[in-house]
GROMACS .gro file of C-alpha atoms in nm:
model
  241
    1VAL     CA    1  11.923   8.366   7.226
    2TYR     CA    2  12.112   8.554   7.493
    3PHE     CA    3  12.120   8.550   7.871
    4ALA     CA    4  12.159   8.830   8.123
    5GLN     CA    5  12.280   8.772   8.476
    6VAL     CA    6  12.227   9.007   8.767
    7ALA     CA    7  12.563   9.028   8.939
    8GLU     CA    8  12.444   9.204   9.251
    9SER     CA    9  12.099   9.221   9.408
   10LEU     CA   10  11.940   9.562   9.459
   11ARG     CA   11  11.697   9.434   9.723
   12GLY     CA   12  11.698   9.642  10.037
   13ARG     CA   13  11.870   9.944   9.881
   14SER     CA   14  11.695  10.275   9.924
   15GLN     CA   15  11.851  10.415   9.606
   16PRO     CA   16  11.980  10.268   9.281
   17VAL     CA   17  12.351  10.304   9.215
   18ARG     CA   18  12.435  10.505   8.905
   19PRO     CA   19  12.724  10.344   8.718
   20ALA     CA   20  13.001  10.527   8.539
   21GLU     CA   21  12.941  10.603   8.171
   22SER     CA   22  13.184  10.327   8.070
   23GLU     CA   23  12.978  10.075   8.268
   24ARG     CA   24  12.638  10.161   8.118
   25SER     CA   25  12.669   9.936   7.814
   26ALA     CA   26  12.825   9.611   7.700
   27ALA     CA   27  12.867   9.449   7.357
   28ASP     CA   28  12.910   9.087   7.256
   29PRO     CA   29  13.199   9.072   7.006
   30VAL     CA   30  13.064   8.763   6.827
   31THR     CA   31  12.702   8.862   6.765
   32GLY     CA   32  12.736   9.238   6.794
   33LEU     CA   33  12.453   9.241   7.046
   34LEU     CA   34  12.455   9.564   7.245
   35ALA     CA   35  12.283   9.608   7.582
   36ALA     CA   36  12.266   9.930   7.780
   37LEU     CA   37  12.125  10.046   8.113
   38CYS     CA   38  11.831  10.280   8.066
   39ARG     CA   39  11.834  10.636   8.187
   40TRP     CA   40  11.547  10.817   8.354
   41HIS     CA   41  11.257  10.899   8.124
   42ASP     CA   42  11.324  11.172   7.867
   43GLY     CA   43  11.691  11.189   7.968
   44ARG     CA   44  11.613  11.349   8.305
   45LYS     CA   45  11.878  11.343   8.577
   46ALA     CA   46  11.651  11.219   8.858
   47ALA     CA   47  11.295  11.108   8.932
   48VAL     CA   48  11.059  11.252   9.191
   49SER     CA   49  10.734  11.121   9.343
   50PHE     CA   50  10.486  11.258   9.596
   51GLN     CA   51  10.306  11.002   9.812
   52PHE     CA   52   9.994  11.100  10.010
   53ASP     CA   53   9.896  10.868  10.292
   54ASP     CA   54   9.569  10.727  10.431
   55GLY     CA   55   9.312  10.852  10.179
   56ARG     CA   56   9.237  11.169  10.374
   57ALA     CA   57   8.958  11.414  10.292
   58ASP     CA   58   9.189  11.689  10.167
   59HIS     CA   59   9.344  11.443   9.922
   60LEU     CA   60   9.026  11.483   9.721
   61THR     CA   61   9.006  11.861   9.755
   62VAL     CA   62   9.309  12.068   9.857
   63VAL     CA   63   9.597  11.849   9.739
   64PRO     CA   64   9.480  11.785   9.379
   65LEU     CA   65   9.422  12.158   9.329
   66LEU     CA   66   9.775  12.236   9.445
   67LEU     CA   67   9.926  11.963   9.227
   68ARG     CA   68   9.735  12.097   8.926
   69GLU     CA   69   9.853  12.451   9.000
   70TYR     CA   70  10.217  12.339   8.985
   71GLY     CA   71  10.169  12.090   8.701
   72LEU     CA   72  10.268  11.789   8.911
   73LYS     CA   73  10.148  11.430   8.963
   74GLY     CA   74  10.099  11.242   9.290
   75THR     CA   75  10.035  10.893   9.426
   76PHE     CA   76   9.747  10.859   9.674
   77LEU     CA   77   9.757  10.564   9.913
   78ILE     CA   78   9.405  10.448   9.995
   79ASN     CA   79   9.221  10.191  10.210
   80PRO     CA   80   8.922  10.074  10.001
   81GLY     CA   81   8.770   9.873  10.288
   82ARG     CA   82   8.733  10.160  10.531
   83SER     CA   83   8.393  10.290  10.633
   84GLY     CA   84   8.262  10.551  10.396
   85PHE     CA   85   8.502  10.470  10.113
   86ARG     CA   86   8.226  10.352   9.880
   87LEU     CA   87   8.054  10.688   9.906
   88GLN     CA   88   8.371  10.852   9.776
   89ALA     CA   89   8.469  10.584   9.523
   90HIS     CA   90   8.361  10.796   9.226
   91GLN     CA   91   8.578  11.082   9.352
   92TRP     CA   92   8.882  10.855   9.383
   93ALA     CA   93   8.816  10.723   9.034
   94ALA     CA   94   8.807  11.081   8.904
   95LEU     CA   95   9.132  11.157   9.086
   96ALA     CA   96   9.294  10.851   8.923
   97ALA     CA   97   9.236  11.006   8.582
   98ASP     CA   98   9.514  11.257   8.653
   99HIS     CA   99   9.711  11.088   8.928
  100GLU     CA  100   9.785  10.743   9.065
  101LEU     CA  101   9.620  10.536   9.338
  102GLY     CA  102   9.833  10.318   9.563
  103ASN     CA  103   9.757  10.023   9.791
  104HIS     CA  104   9.767  10.102  10.164
  105THR     CA  105   9.589   9.774  10.258
  106LEU     CA  106   9.215   9.718  10.272
  107HIS     CA  107   9.131   9.838  10.625
  108HIS     CA  108   9.459   9.975  10.770
  109SER     CA  109   9.417   9.724  11.053
  110GLY     CA  110   9.693   9.469  11.005
  111ALA     CA  111   9.629   9.093  10.997
  112ALA     CA  112   9.612   8.803  11.241
  113ASN     CA  113   9.684   8.522  10.994
  114ASP     CA  114   9.775   8.439  10.634
  115GLY     CA  115   9.416   8.463  10.513
  116GLU     CA  116   9.368   8.811  10.652
  117ALA     CA  117   9.703   8.926  10.515
  118GLU     CA  118   9.609   8.792  10.172
  119ALA     CA  119   9.276   8.977  10.185
  120GLU     CA  120   9.423   9.305  10.309
  121VAL     CA  121   9.665   9.318  10.016
  122GLY     CA  122   9.470   9.140   9.742
  123GLU     CA  123   9.121   9.280   9.794
  124ALA     CA  124   9.257   9.632   9.817
  125ALA     CA  125   9.445   9.579   9.492
  126ARG     CA  126   9.135   9.453   9.313
  127ALA     CA  127   8.933   9.750   9.436
  128ILE     CA  128   9.196   9.992   9.304
  129TRP     CA  129   9.219   9.817   8.967
  130ALA     CA  130   8.843   9.867   8.935
  131LEU     CA  131   8.883  10.239   9.001
  132GLN     CA  132   9.145  10.286   8.728
  133PRO     CA  133   9.056  10.032   8.455
  134GLY     CA  134   9.274   9.991   8.152
  135ARG     CA  135   9.592  10.073   8.338
  136SER     CA  136   9.872   9.845   8.446
  137LYS     CA  137   9.797   9.628   8.749
  138LEU     CA  138  10.129   9.735   8.899
  139LEU     CA  139  10.054   9.938   9.211
  140SER     CA  140  10.267  10.116   9.465
  141PHE     CA  141  10.222   9.942   9.800
  142CYS     CA  142  10.283  10.084  10.146
  143ASN     CA  143  10.204   9.879  10.455
  144ALA     CA  144   9.974  10.047  10.705
  145GLY     CA  145  10.174  10.206  10.984
  146GLY     CA  146  10.096  10.138  11.348
  147THR     CA  147   9.946   9.796  11.274
  148THR     CA  148  10.043   9.438  11.362
  149TRP     CA  149  10.081   9.163  11.103
  150THR     CA  150  10.101   8.793  11.194
  151PHE     CA  151  10.147   8.536  10.917
  152SER     CA  152  10.362   8.235  10.825
  153ALA     CA  153  10.403   8.276  10.449
  154PRO     CA  154  10.678   8.496  10.301
  155TRP     CA  155  10.568   8.859  10.276
  156SER     CA  156  10.645   8.849   9.904
  157GLN     CA  157  10.362   8.596   9.859
  158PHE     CA  158  10.108   8.865   9.936
  159VAL     CA  159  10.276   9.159   9.767
  160GLU     CA  160  10.426   9.021   9.447
  161LYS     CA  161  10.129   8.792   9.377
  162HIS     CA  162   9.910   9.100   9.335
  163HIS     CA  163  10.157   9.304   9.127
  164GLN     CA  164  10.244   9.540   9.410
  165ILE     CA  165  10.579   9.715   9.439
  166GLU     CA  166  10.724   9.839   9.767
  167SER     CA  167  10.953  10.140   9.770
  168PRO     CA  168  11.048  10.287  10.107
  169THR     CA  169  10.989  10.654  10.169
  170LEU     CA  170  11.299  10.868  10.142
  171LEU     CA  171  11.172  11.179  10.319
  172SER     CA  172  10.869  11.219  10.550
  173MET     CA  173  10.736  11.570  10.505
  174ALA     CA  174  10.577  11.679  10.833
  175ASP     CA  175  10.642  12.010  11.008
  176LYS     CA  176  10.714  11.830  11.335
  177TYR     CA  177  11.040  11.702  11.187
  178GLY     CA  178  11.203  12.045  11.177
  179ASP     CA  179  11.291  12.262  10.878
  180ILE     CA  180  11.159  12.024  10.617
  181VAL     CA  181  11.187  12.278  10.334
  182ILE     CA  182  11.565  12.287  10.376
  183ARG     CA  183  11.573  11.908  10.405
  184TYR     CA  184  11.368  11.875  10.089
  185ARG     CA  185  11.597  12.113   9.900
  186GLU     CA  186  11.911  11.932  10.014
  187THR     CA  187  11.771  11.586   9.941
  188LEU     CA  188  11.643  11.691   9.601
  189ALA     CA  189  11.985  11.832   9.509
  190LYS     CA  190  12.148  11.505   9.615
  191MET     CA  191  11.906  11.304   9.402
  192ILE     CA  192  11.988  11.518   9.098
  193ALA     CA  193  12.361  11.480   9.160
  194ASP     CA  194  12.338  11.103   9.216
  195GLY     CA  195  12.075  11.019   8.958
  196GLY     CA  196  11.839  10.900   9.230
  197TRP     CA  197  11.467  10.884   9.300
  198MET     CA  198  11.317  11.143   9.535
  199ARG     CA  199  11.021  10.992   9.723
  200SER     CA  200  10.853  11.224   9.973
  201HIS     CA  201  10.563  11.123  10.198
  202TYR     CA  202  10.273  11.340  10.322
  203HIS     CA  203   9.962  11.323  10.538
  204SER     CA  204   9.719  11.617  10.556
  205VAL     CA  205   9.774  11.983  10.479
  206GLY     CA  206   9.740  12.175  10.805
  207THR     CA  207   9.895  12.210  11.149
  208GLY     CA  208   9.981  11.959  11.420
  209GLY     CA  209  10.043  11.586  11.413
  210LEU     CA  210  10.208  11.456  11.097
  211ASN     CA  211  10.068  11.739  10.885
  212ILE     CA  212  10.245  11.988  10.664
  213SER     CA  213  10.153  12.353  10.623
  214GLU     CA  214  10.034  12.470  10.283
  215GLU     CA  215  10.328  12.711  10.275
  216HIS     CA  216  10.582  12.430  10.311
  217LEU     CA  217  10.400  12.203  10.068
  218ARG     CA  218  10.398  12.481   9.811
  219ALA     CA  219  10.772  12.532   9.866
  220ALA     CA  220  10.841  12.164   9.787
  221PHE     CA  221  10.613  12.178   9.483
  222GLU     CA  222  10.780  12.497   9.358
  223MET     CA  223  11.129  12.344   9.381
  224THR     CA  224  11.009  12.039   9.194
  225LYS     CA  225  10.834  12.246   8.929
  226GLN     CA  226  11.157  12.436   8.865
  227GLY     CA  227  11.351  12.109   8.837
  228VAL     CA  228  11.099  11.973   8.588
  229ALA     CA  229  11.111  12.294   8.383
  230SER     CA  230  11.491  12.289   8.373
  231GLY     CA  231  11.498  11.932   8.244
  232ASP     CA  232  11.657  11.785   8.557
  233LEU     CA  233  11.353  11.608   8.707
  234TRP     CA  234  11.095  11.357   8.592
  235ASN     CA  235  10.782  11.373   8.807
  236ALA     CA  236  10.538  11.082   8.795
  237GLY     CA  237  10.351  10.838   9.018
  238MET     CA  238  10.535  10.573   9.218
  239ALA     CA  239  10.426  10.275   9.007
  240GLU     CA  240  10.485  10.462   8.682
  241ILE     CA  241  10.842  10.540   8.778
   0.00000   0.00000   0.00000
């Protein structure tokens, strides 16, 4: 029997801290037990995820085709309670065969009390589990932006109870934010140098609003593809990573 103690909490950090090589492992001199901190999958230097928001129409058409072209995987945040979702449920289930579905709450409408908050998180989770059966219940969770939530219970009661994991976005990829291709390149290089996790966030492919042009999306995908091919990057869905 052995015990491990977390010396410092990682809650609230946007990135894990990569320790020095001498700090990655420890051995017990009496039992010979050796414990070591894991590296990224397949010995990669950094991880990278693409997160697509709000279950938009082009997430079932344009985006999957582009991801397939570059050999990449994405996480699609959906609202299973929204009008019309049931008519597209089979398409989302098909998408989940190659990618990952994430919980963006049931209706994207917030909550007025504990019961509504529980339903927005829990019912959405159950709907997504049904769309991708046989997989882990762990889901990436992103609260719906622009909504109001009122409840008395700890937020963790709703999220952790339903096997959801929250990971804040590192880089919002919308053309309105300036030269996002340069920002993506610089952030990606920093993640590789620091051993971090690149998490970029997208809405629709197009112009205006929070959208990104196909040209800029392709540029981000191409950089990532090159990093994967070189052995530097591990690309996978949010919950998988």
